[in-house]
Amino acid sequence: MADDYSGSVDWDTIYNTFHHPIAVAERIRELLGPTPRGQMVFCGFPKVASLLSEHYQVLCVDSSSEMVRQTRERYPNIHQVVQSQIETLLKGNSAKTIVISGRLSAFWQSTETFHQLAEAINSHPRGSVLIDYFDREAVSPGLLAEFQAPVGHGWWRCNRCENNHDMPPMTLVDLDIAYSIGDTDISYSTCRAYFDRQGMEAWHKIAFTNYQVRIMQGLLPGDPSFSIKMEPFLSDDKRH
């Protein structure tokens, strides 16, 4: 099987088992600083959205109708849950705070997708934008990454890496992935995009000229990822 978000796989349970939602939510709050006013547009693990909803007015967005249904059912405290592509939603939403987490960016595998994202974010003035990315330095052909949880285990195996030198530069990685939780075993093959830190910093500075761009640690403890945080320049420190 490939990535399947039709409901046959309980991704929320997988996320909660292996991806430390409490630590992710705490890290997001730490990076954002004092609680912002207004709405937060959030992409990522549903439980993280629920935890953040204790402090923010969260609009949680997911492209899968099944994930939206499940999130509404399991986490009724989230202010709003909608089905949409993030770049489509942001064009019509003026939220000051945007968090795109869970390495959703690994599905952005074309220059056109990044162009659409930049256009959508730039369509309204923003306050803080936080996006996490898989780190190109952490992957190579043949790499096997194994991980354990109290109720399960899993692994990712990298089979092939293909470099793309467009802007932003990315590496497309073919992966075999398996999870085992209790009596449930899941395995599938997929492709993810990994990114170079300096390359992504350069692209963000080109695409978002009104914002300071900073490379930060990843949102998941021990995860092969990094984050980029953007905030608007103050009038007296904008670089020309």
Coordinates of C-alpha atoms in Angstrom, one line a residue:
M1 CA 0.0 0.0 0.0
A2 CA 1.0 3.7 -0.3
D3 CA -0.2 6.6 1.8
D4 CA -3.8 5.8 2.6
Y5 CA -6.0 8.4 4.3
S6 CA -9.3 6.8 3.4
G7 CA -9.9 5.5 6.9
S8 CA -8.3 2.0 6.6
V9 CA -5.4 3.2 8.7
D10 CA -5.8 4.9 12.1
W11 CA -3.1 7.6 11.6
D12 CA -4.1 9.5 14.7
T13 CA -3.2 6.5 16.8
I14 CA 0.1 6.1 15.0
Y15 CA 0.9 9.8 15.5
N16 CA 0.1 9.6 19.2
T17 CA 2.1 6.5 19.6
F18 CA 5.4 7.5 17.9
H19 CA 5.4 11.3 17.5
H20 CA 5.2 12.8 21.0
P21 CA 2.2 15.2 20.5
I22 CA 2.6 16.7 24.0
A23 CA 6.3 17.6 23.4
V24 CA 5.4 19.0 19.9
A25 CA 2.7 21.2 21.3
E26 CA 5.0 22.5 24.0
R27 CA 7.7 23.2 21.4
I28 CA 5.3 25.1 19.2
R29 CA 4.3 27.3 22.2
E30 CA 7.9 27.9 23.1
L31 CA 8.8 29.0 19.5
L32 CA 5.7 31.2 19.1
G33 CA 6.3 33.1 22.4
P34 CA 3.5 34.9 24.2
T35 CA 0.0 33.7 23.2
P36 CA -1.0 35.5 20.0
R37 CA -4.4 37.1 19.6
G38 CA -6.8 35.8 17.0
Q39 CA -6.9 32.6 15.1
M40 CA -4.1 30.1 14.5
V41 CA -4.3 28.1 11.3
F42 CA -2.8 24.8 12.1
C43 CA -1.7 21.7 10.0
G44 CA -0.3 18.7 11.8
F45 CA -1.2 15.9 14.2
P46 CA -4.8 16.2 15.5
K47 CA -3.8 15.8 19.2
V48 CA -1.3 18.6 18.9
A49 CA -4.2 20.8 17.6
S50 CA -6.3 19.8 20.6
L51 CA -3.5 20.6 23.0
L52 CA -2.8 24.0 21.4
S53 CA -6.6 24.7 21.6
E54 CA -6.1 25.1 25.3
H55 CA -4.2 28.3 24.6
Y56 CA -5.1 29.4 21.0
Q57 CA -8.2 29.7 18.8
V58 CA -7.2 26.9 16.5
L59 CA -8.5 26.3 13.0
C60 CA -7.2 22.8 12.1
V61 CA -7.0 22.0 8.4
D62 CA -6.4 18.6 6.7
S63 CA -6.9 17.6 3.1
S64 CA -8.3 14.2 4.1
S65 CA -12.1 14.0 4.7
E66 CA -11.6 11.0 6.9
M67 CA -9.0 12.7 9.1
V68 CA -11.3 15.7 9.4
R69 CA -14.2 13.5 10.5
Q70 CA -12.0 11.6 13.0
T71 CA -10.5 14.8 14.4
R72 CA -13.9 16.4 14.9
E73 CA -15.1 13.2 16.7
R74 CA -12.0 12.7 18.9
Y75 CA -11.1 16.3 19.7
P76 CA -14.2 18.3 20.1
N77 CA -12.4 21.1 21.9
I78 CA -10.7 22.3 18.7
H79 CA -12.4 25.5 17.7
Q80 CA -12.8 24.6 14.0
V81 CA -11.7 21.7 11.8
V82 CA -12.0 22.0 8.0
Q83 CA -11.0 20.0 4.9
S84 CA -8.8 21.9 2.5
Q85 CA -5.3 22.1 1.0
I86 CA -3.4 24.5 3.2
E87 CA -2.4 26.8 0.4
T88 CA -6.0 27.1 -0.8
L89 CA -7.3 27.9 2.7
L90 CA -4.7 30.5 3.4
K91 CA -5.5 32.6 0.3
G92 CA -8.9 33.4 1.9
N93 CA -7.8 33.5 5.5
S94 CA -6.1 36.4 7.2
A95 CA -4.9 34.6 10.3
K96 CA -1.8 36.2 11.9
T97 CA -0.4 32.8 13.2
I98 CA 0.3 29.9 10.9
V99 CA 1.8 26.6 12.0
I100 CA 2.4 23.9 9.4
S101 CA 3.8 20.9 11.3
G102 CA 4.0 17.2 11.2
R103 CA 6.4 17.5 8.3
L104 CA 3.5 18.1 6.0
S105 CA 6.1 19.8 3.8
A106 CA 7.4 16.3 2.9
F107 CA 4.4 16.1 0.5
W108 CA 5.4 19.4 -1.2
Q109 CA 7.4 17.9 -4.1
S110 CA 7.3 20.5 -6.8
T111 CA 8.3 24.1 -7.3
E112 CA 4.7 25.0 -8.2
T113 CA 3.5 23.8 -4.8
F114 CA 6.0 26.1 -3.1
H115 CA 5.0 29.0 -5.4
Q116 CA 1.3 28.5 -4.4
L117 CA 2.2 28.4 -0.7
A118 CA 4.2 31.6 -0.9
E119 CA 1.4 33.3 -2.7
A120 CA -1.1 32.2 -0.1
I121 CA 1.0 33.3 2.9
N122 CA 1.8 36.6 1.3
S123 CA -1.9 37.3 0.4
H124 CA -2.4 38.7 4.0
P125 CA -0.1 40.3 6.6
R126 CA 1.0 37.6 9.0
G127 CA 2.4 37.7 12.5
S128 CA 4.2 34.4 13.0
V129 CA 4.7 31.5 10.5
L130 CA 6.2 28.3 11.6
I131 CA 6.9 25.4 9.2
D132 CA 8.9 22.2 9.8
Y133 CA 10.9 20.2 7.2
F134 CA 12.7 16.9 7.0
D135 CA 16.5 17.5 7.0
R136 CA 18.4 16.3 3.9
E137 CA 21.6 15.8 6.0
A138 CA 19.8 13.0 8.0
V139 CA 19.0 10.7 5.1
S140 CA 21.1 8.5 2.7
P141 CA 20.4 5.4 0.5
G142 CA 20.3 2.3 2.6
L143 CA 19.6 4.1 5.9
L144 CA 17.4 2.2 8.4
A145 CA 15.8 4.2 11.2
E146 CA 14.2 2.2 13.9
F147 CA 12.1 3.6 16.8
Q148 CA 10.3 2.2 19.8
A149 CA 7.3 3.2 21.9
P150 CA 5.8 1.6 25.0
V151 CA 3.1 -0.2 22.9
G152 CA 4.8 -0.6 19.6
H153 CA 7.7 -0.2 17.3
G154 CA 8.4 0.9 13.7
W155 CA 11.1 1.6 11.1
W156 CA 11.8 3.7 8.0
R157 CA 14.2 2.4 5.3
C158 CA 15.5 4.8 2.7
N159 CA 15.9 3.2 -0.8
R160 CA 16.7 6.0 -3.2
C161 CA 17.5 9.7 -3.1
E162 CA 17.0 12.0 -6.1
N163 CA 18.3 15.5 -5.9
N164 CA 16.2 18.3 -7.4
H165 CA 18.2 21.6 -7.8
D166 CA 15.2 23.9 -8.6
M167 CA 14.2 26.5 -6.0
P168 CA 13.7 25.5 -3.4
P169 CA 16.2 22.6 -3.7
M170 CA 14.9 19.3 -2.4
T171 CA 15.7 15.6 -2.3
L172 CA 13.0 13.1 -3.1
V173 CA 13.4 10.0 -1.0
D174 CA 11.8 6.7 -1.7
L175 CA 10.9 5.0 1.7
D176 CA 9.6 1.7 3.0
I177 CA 7.8 2.3 6.3
A178 CA 6.4 -0.1 8.8
Y179 CA 4.5 0.3 12.1
S180 CA 3.5 -2.3 14.7
I181 CA 1.0 -1.4 17.5
G182 CA -0.5 -4.2 19.5
D183 CA -2.1 -6.6 17.0
T184 CA -2.0 -4.1 14.2
D185 CA 0.8 -4.2 11.6
I186 CA 1.1 -1.6 8.8
S187 CA 3.7 -1.4 6.0
Y188 CA 3.8 0.7 2.9
S189 CA 6.1 2.4 0.4
T190 CA 6.0 6.2 -0.3
C191 CA 8.1 9.2 -1.3
R192 CA 9.0 12.2 0.9
A193 CA 10.8 15.4 0.2
Y194 CA 13.8 16.3 2.4
F195 CA 15.4 19.8 2.4
D196 CA 18.7 21.5 2.9
R197 CA 18.7 24.0 5.7
Q198 CA 20.7 26.7 3.9
G199 CA 18.7 26.2 0.7
M200 CA 15.4 26.6 2.5
E201 CA 16.6 29.6 4.4
A202 CA 17.6 31.2 1.0
W203 CA 14.3 30.3 -0.6
H204 CA 12.3 31.8 2.3
K205 CA 14.2 35.0 2.1
I206 CA 13.5 35.3 -1.6
A207 CA 9.8 34.3 -1.3
F208 CA 9.0 36.3 1.8
T209 CA 10.8 39.6 1.5
N210 CA 8.8 41.3 4.3
Y211 CA 9.8 38.7 6.9
Q212 CA 12.7 37.8 9.1
V213 CA 13.7 34.2 8.5
R214 CA 15.2 32.0 11.2
I215 CA 16.2 28.3 11.2
M216 CA 15.1 26.6 14.4
Q217 CA 15.3 23.1 15.9
G218 CA 12.7 20.5 14.7
L219 CA 9.4 20.2 16.5
L220 CA 9.7 16.5 17.3
P221 CA 12.4 15.4 19.9
G222 CA 15.1 13.5 18.1
D223 CA 13.4 13.9 14.7
P224 CA 15.6 14.3 11.5
S225 CA 14.0 17.7 10.9
F226 CA 14.3 21.4 11.3
S227 CA 11.9 24.4 11.5
I228 CA 11.8 27.8 9.9
K229 CA 10.1 30.6 11.7
M230 CA 9.1 33.8 10.0
E231 CA 8.1 37.1 11.6
P232 CA 7.5 40.5 9.9
F233 CA 10.4 43.0 9.8
L234 CA 10.0 46.0 12.0
S235 CA 9.9 49.2 10.0
D236 CA 13.4 50.2 11.2
D237 CA 15.2 46.9 10.7
K238 CA 14.0 45.7 7.3
R239 CA 16.9 44.8 5.0
H240 CA 17.1 46.2 1.5

